[in-house]
PDB file of C-alpha atoms (C1' of nucleotides) in Angstrom:
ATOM      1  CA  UNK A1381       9.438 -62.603 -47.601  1.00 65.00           C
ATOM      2  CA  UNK A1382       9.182 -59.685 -45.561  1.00 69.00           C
ATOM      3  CA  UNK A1383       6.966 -59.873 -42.578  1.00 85.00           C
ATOM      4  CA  UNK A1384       3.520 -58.514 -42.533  1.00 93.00           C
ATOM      5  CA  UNK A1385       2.692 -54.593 -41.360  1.00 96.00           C
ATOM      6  CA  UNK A1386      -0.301 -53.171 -39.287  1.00 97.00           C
ATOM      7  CA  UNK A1387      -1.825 -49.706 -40.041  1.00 97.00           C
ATOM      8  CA  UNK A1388      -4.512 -47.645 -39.147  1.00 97.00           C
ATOM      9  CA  UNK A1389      -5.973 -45.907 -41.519  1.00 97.00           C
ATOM     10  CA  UNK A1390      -8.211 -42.714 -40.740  1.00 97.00           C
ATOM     11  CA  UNK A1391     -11.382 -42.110 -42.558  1.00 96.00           C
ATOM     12  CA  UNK A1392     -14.757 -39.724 -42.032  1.00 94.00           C
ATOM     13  CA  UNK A1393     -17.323 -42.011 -41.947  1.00 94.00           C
ATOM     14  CA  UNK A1394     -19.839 -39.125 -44.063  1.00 92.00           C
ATOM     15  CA  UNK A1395     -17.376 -39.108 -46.938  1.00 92.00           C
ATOM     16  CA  UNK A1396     -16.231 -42.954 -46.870  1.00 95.00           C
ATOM     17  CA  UNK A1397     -16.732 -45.557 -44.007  1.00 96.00           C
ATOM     18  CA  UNK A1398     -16.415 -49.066 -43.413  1.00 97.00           C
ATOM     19  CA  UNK A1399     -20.000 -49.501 -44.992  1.00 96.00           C
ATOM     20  CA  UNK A1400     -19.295 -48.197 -48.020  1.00 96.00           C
ATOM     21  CA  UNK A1401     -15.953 -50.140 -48.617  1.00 97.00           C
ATOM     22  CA  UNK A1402     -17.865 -53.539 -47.846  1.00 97.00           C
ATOM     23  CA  UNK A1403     -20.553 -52.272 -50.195  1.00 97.00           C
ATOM     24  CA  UNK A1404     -17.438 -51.626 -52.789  1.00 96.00           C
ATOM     25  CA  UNK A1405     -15.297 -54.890 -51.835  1.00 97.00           C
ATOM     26  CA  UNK A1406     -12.257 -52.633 -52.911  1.00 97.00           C
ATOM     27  CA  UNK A1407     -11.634 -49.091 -53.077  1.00 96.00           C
ATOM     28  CA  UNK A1408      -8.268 -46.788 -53.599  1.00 96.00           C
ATOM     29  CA  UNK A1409      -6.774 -44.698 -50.589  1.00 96.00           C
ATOM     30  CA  UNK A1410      -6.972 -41.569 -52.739  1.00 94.00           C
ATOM     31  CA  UNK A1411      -7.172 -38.108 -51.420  1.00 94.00           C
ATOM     32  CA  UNK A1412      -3.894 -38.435 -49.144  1.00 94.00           C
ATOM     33  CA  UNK A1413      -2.056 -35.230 -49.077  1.00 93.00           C
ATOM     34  CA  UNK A1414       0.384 -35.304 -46.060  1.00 94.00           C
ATOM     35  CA  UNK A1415       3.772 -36.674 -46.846  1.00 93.00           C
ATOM     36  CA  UNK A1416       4.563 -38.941 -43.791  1.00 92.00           C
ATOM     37  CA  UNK A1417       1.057 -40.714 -44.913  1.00 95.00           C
ATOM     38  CA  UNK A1418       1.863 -40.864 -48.135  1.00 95.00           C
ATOM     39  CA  UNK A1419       5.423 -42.232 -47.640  1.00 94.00           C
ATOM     40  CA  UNK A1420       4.190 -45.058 -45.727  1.00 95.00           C
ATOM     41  CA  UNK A1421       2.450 -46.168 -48.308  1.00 96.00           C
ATOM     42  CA  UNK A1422       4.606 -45.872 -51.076  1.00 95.00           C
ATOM     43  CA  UNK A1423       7.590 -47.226 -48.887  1.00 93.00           C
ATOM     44  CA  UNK A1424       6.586 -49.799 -46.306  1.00 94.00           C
ATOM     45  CA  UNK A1425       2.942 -50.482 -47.502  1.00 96.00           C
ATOM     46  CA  UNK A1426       2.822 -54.781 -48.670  1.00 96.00           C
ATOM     47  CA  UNK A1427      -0.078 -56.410 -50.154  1.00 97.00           C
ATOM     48  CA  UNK A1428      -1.525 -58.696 -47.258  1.00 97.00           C
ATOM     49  CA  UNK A1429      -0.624 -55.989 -44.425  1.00 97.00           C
ATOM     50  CA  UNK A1430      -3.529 -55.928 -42.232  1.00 97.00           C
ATOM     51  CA  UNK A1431      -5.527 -52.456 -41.626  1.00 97.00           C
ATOM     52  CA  UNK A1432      -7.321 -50.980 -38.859  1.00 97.00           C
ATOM     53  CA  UNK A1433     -10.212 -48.897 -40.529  1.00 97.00           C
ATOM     54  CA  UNK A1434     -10.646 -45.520 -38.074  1.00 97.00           C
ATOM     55  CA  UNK A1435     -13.858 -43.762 -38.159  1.00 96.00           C
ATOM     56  CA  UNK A1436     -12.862 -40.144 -37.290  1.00 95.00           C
ATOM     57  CA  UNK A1437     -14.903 -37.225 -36.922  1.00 93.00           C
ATOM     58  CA  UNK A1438     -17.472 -39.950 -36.079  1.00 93.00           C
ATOM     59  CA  UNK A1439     -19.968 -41.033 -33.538  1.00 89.00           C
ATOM     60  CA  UNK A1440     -17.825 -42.428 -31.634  1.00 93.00           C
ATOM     61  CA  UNK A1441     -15.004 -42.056 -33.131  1.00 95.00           C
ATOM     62  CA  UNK A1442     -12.701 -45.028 -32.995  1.00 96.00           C
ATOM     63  CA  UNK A1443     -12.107 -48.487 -35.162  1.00 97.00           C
ATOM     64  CA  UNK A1444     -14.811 -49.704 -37.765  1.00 97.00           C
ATOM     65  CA  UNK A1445     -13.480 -53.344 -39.203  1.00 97.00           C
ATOM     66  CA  UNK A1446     -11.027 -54.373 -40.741  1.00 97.00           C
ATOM     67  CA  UNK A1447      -9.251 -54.281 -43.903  1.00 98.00           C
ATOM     68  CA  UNK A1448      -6.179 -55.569 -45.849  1.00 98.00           C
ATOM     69  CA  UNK A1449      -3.639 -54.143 -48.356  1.00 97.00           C
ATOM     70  CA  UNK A1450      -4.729 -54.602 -51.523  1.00 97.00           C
ATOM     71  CA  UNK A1451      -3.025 -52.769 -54.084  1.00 97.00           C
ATOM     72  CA  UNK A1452       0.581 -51.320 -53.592  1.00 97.00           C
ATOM     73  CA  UNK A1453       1.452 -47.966 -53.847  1.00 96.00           C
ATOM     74  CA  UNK A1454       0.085 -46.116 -57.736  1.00 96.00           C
ATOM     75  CA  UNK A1455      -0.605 -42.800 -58.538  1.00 96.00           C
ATOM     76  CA  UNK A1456      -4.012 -40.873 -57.361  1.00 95.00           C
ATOM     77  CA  UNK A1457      -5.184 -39.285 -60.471  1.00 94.00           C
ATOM     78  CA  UNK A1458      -6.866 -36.916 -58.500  1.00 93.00           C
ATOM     79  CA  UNK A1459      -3.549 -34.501 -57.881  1.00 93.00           C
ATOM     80  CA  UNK A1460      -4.436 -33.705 -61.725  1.00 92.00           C
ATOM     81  CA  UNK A1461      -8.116 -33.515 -61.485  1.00 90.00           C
ATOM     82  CA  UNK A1462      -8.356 -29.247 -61.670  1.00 86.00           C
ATOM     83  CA  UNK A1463     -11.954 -29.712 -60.299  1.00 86.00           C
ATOM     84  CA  UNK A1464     -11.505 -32.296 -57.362  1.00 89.00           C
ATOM     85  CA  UNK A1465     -10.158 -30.655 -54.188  1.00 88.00           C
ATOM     86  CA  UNK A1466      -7.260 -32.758 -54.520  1.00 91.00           C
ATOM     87  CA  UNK A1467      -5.984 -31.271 -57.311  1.00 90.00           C
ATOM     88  CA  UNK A1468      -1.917 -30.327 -56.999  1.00 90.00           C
ATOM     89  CA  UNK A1469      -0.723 -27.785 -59.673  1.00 86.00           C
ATOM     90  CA  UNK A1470       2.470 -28.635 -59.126  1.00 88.00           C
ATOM     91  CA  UNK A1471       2.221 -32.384 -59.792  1.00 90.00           C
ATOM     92  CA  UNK A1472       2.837 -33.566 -63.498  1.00 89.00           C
ATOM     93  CA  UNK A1473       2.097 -36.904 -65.162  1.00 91.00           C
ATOM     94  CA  UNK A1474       6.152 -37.359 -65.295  1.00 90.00           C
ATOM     95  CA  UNK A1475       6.473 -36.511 -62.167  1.00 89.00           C
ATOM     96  CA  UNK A1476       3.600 -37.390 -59.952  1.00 92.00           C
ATOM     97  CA  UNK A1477       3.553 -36.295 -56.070  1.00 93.00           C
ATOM     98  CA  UNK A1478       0.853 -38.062 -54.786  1.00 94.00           C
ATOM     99  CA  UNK A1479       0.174 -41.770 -53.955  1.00 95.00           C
ATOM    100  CA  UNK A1480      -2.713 -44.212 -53.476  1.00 96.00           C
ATOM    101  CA  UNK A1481      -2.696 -48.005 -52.309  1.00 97.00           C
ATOM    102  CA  UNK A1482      -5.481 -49.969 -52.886  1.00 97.00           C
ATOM    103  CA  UNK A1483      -7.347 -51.284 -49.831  1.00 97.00           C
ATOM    104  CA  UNK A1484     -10.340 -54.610 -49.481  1.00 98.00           C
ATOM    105  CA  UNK A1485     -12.778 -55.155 -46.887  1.00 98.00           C
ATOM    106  CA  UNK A1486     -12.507 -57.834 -44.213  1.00 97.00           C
ATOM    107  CA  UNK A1487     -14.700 -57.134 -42.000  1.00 96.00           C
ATOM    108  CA  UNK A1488     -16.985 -54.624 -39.770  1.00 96.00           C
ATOM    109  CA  UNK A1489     -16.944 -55.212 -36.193  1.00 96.00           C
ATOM    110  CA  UNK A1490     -20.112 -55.695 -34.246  1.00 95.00           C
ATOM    111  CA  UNK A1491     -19.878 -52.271 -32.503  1.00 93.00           C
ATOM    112  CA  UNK A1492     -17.357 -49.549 -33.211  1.00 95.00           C
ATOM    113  CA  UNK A1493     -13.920 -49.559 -30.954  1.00 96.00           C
ATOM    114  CA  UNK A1494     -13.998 -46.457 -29.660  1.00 96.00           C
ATOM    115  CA  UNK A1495     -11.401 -44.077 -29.450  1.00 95.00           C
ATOM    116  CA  UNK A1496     -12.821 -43.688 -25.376  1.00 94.00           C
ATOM    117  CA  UNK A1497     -12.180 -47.503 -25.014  1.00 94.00           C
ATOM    118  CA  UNK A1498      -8.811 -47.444 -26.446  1.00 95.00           C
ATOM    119  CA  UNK A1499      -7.756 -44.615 -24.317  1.00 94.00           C
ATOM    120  CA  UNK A1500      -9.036 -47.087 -20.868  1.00 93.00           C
ATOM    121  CA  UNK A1501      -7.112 -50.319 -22.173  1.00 94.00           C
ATOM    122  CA  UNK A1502      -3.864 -49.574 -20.853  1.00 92.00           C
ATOM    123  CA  UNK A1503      -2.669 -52.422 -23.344  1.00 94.00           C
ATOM    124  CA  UNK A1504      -3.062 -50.095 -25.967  1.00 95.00           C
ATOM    125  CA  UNK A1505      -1.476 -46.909 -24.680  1.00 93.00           C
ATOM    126  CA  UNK A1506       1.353 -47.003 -27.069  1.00 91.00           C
ATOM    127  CA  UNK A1507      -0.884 -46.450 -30.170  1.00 94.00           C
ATOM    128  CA  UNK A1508      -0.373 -43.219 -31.836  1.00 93.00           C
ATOM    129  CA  UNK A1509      -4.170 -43.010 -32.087  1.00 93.00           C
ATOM    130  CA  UNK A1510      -4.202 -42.033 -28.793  1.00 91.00           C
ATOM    131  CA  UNK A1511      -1.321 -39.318 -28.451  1.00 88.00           C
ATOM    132  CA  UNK A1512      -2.770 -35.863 -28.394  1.00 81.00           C
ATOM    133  CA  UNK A1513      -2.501 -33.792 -30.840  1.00 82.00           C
ATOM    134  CA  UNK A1514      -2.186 -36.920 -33.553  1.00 87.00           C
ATOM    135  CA  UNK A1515      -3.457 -36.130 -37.327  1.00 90.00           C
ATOM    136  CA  UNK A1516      -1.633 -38.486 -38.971  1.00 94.00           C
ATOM    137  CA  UNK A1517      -4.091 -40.471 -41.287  1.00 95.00           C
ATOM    138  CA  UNK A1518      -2.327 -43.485 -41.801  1.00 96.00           C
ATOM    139  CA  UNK A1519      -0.384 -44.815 -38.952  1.00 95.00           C
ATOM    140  CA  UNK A1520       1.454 -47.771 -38.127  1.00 95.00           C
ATOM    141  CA  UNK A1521       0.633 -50.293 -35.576  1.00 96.00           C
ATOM    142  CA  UNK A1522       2.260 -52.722 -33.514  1.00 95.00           C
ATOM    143  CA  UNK A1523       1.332 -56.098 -33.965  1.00 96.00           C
ATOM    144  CA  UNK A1524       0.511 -56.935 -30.194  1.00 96.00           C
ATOM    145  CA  UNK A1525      -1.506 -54.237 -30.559  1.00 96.00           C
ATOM    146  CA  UNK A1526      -3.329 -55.210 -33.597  1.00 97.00           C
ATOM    147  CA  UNK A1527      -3.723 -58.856 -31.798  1.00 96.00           C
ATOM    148  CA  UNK A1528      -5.225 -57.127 -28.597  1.00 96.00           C
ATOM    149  CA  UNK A1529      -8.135 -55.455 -30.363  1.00 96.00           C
ATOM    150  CA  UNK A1530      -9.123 -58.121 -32.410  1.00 96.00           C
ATOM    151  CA  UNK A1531      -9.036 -60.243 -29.452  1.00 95.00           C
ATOM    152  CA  UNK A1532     -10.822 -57.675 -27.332  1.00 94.00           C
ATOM    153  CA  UNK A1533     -13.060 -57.078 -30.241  1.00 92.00           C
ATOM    154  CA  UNK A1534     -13.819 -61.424 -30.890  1.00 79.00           C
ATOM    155  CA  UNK A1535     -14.017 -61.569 -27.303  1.00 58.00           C
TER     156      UNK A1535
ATOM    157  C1'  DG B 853     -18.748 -24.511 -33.285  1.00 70.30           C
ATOM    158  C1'  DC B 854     -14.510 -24.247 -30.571  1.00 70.30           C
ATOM    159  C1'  DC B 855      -9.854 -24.626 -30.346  1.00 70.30           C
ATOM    160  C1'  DA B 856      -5.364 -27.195 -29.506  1.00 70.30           C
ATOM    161  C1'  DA B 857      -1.926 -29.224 -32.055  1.00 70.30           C
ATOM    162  C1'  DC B 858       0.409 -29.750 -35.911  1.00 70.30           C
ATOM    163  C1'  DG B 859       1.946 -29.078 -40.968  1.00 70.30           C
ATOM    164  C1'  DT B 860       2.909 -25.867 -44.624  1.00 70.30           C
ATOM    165  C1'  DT B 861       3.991 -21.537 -46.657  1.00 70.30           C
ATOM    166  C1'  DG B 862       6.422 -17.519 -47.505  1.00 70.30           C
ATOM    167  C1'  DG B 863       8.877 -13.211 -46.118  1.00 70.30           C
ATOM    168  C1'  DC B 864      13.127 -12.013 -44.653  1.00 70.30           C
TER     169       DC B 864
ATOM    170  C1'  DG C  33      17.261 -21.406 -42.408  1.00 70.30           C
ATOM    171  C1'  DC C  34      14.229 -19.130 -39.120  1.00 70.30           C
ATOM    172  C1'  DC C  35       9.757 -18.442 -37.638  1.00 70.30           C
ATOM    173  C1'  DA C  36       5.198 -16.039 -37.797  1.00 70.30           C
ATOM    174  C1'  DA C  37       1.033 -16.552 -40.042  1.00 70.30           C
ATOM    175  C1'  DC C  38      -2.101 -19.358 -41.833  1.00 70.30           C
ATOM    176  C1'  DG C  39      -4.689 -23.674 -42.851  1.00 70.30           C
ATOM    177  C1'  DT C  40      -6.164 -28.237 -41.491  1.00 70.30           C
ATOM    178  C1'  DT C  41      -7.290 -32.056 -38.488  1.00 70.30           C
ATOM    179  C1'  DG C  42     -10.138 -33.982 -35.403  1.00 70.30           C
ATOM    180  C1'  DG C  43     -11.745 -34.597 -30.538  1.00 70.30           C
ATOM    181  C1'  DC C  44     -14.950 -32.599 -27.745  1.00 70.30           C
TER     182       DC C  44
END
DNA sequence: GCCAACGTTGGC
DNA sequence: GCCAACGTTGGC
């Protein structure tokens, strides 16, 4: 069996944050249109890998809880959804573009990780989070890293 | 609201 | 296949 991954997965808090995904117990990763993102998850993505759920465009901005791989990779039914803002003309039902996993709550921290604290733990100064310039909304993580902020985080 | 950084599109 | 223009992300 495969070891297990670390991610981080980006959300805005005003269209779905950690509340709402404890509120939901489980909830699909649709709405993913950028293909490193989406190849992760249909490629490297394992039930049981362990998520870091990002607040951005927040206040702060930074890590909200946790959450774990539910679901593996499936298609979003929203790239044929002509009224969502997802929609993809170009996708068909035989040939699908897009790809959701599904994702389950584990828990909110007490107080948000902030992207400002992450950028003063020099621990954590390989995380993408923190390279300028990064948009990518699902990235991997390192496992020490993962095991620094919860322990920062418990701590 | 601004704007830097990056991804995507489309003309050539 | 290059690259300028355009659109989006996301911190501030």
């Amino acid at each position: 069996m495969a070891s297990k991954n670390y991610w981080l997965m980006k959300s805005e808090p005003d269209e779905f944050s950690i509340e709402d995904l404890k509120k939901k117990t489980e909830e699909l990763w649709i709405g993913v249109r950028n293909y490193q993102a989406r190849n992760f998850m249909t490629k490297s993505m394992m039930i049981g890998d362990e998520v870091l759920f990002y607040h951005s465009n927040a206040k702060p901005s930074g890590i909200a809880g946790l959450a774990v791989v539910s679901g593996l990779a499936q298609v979003d039914p929203l790239q044929f959804d002509k009224k969502s803002e997802y929609f993809d003309k170009r996708a068909t039902h035989e040939k699908p573009i897009w790809y959701c996993v599904k994702i389950k709550y584990k828990k909110t921290f007490p107080k948000i990780f902030s992207l400002e604290e992450i950028k003063k733990d020099k621990a954590l100064s390989k995380m993408l989070v923190v390279k300028r310039g990064m948009r990518l909304s699902i990235q991997p993580v390192d496992k020490k890293d993962y095991e620094h902020i919860l322990s920062v985080v418990g701590g």
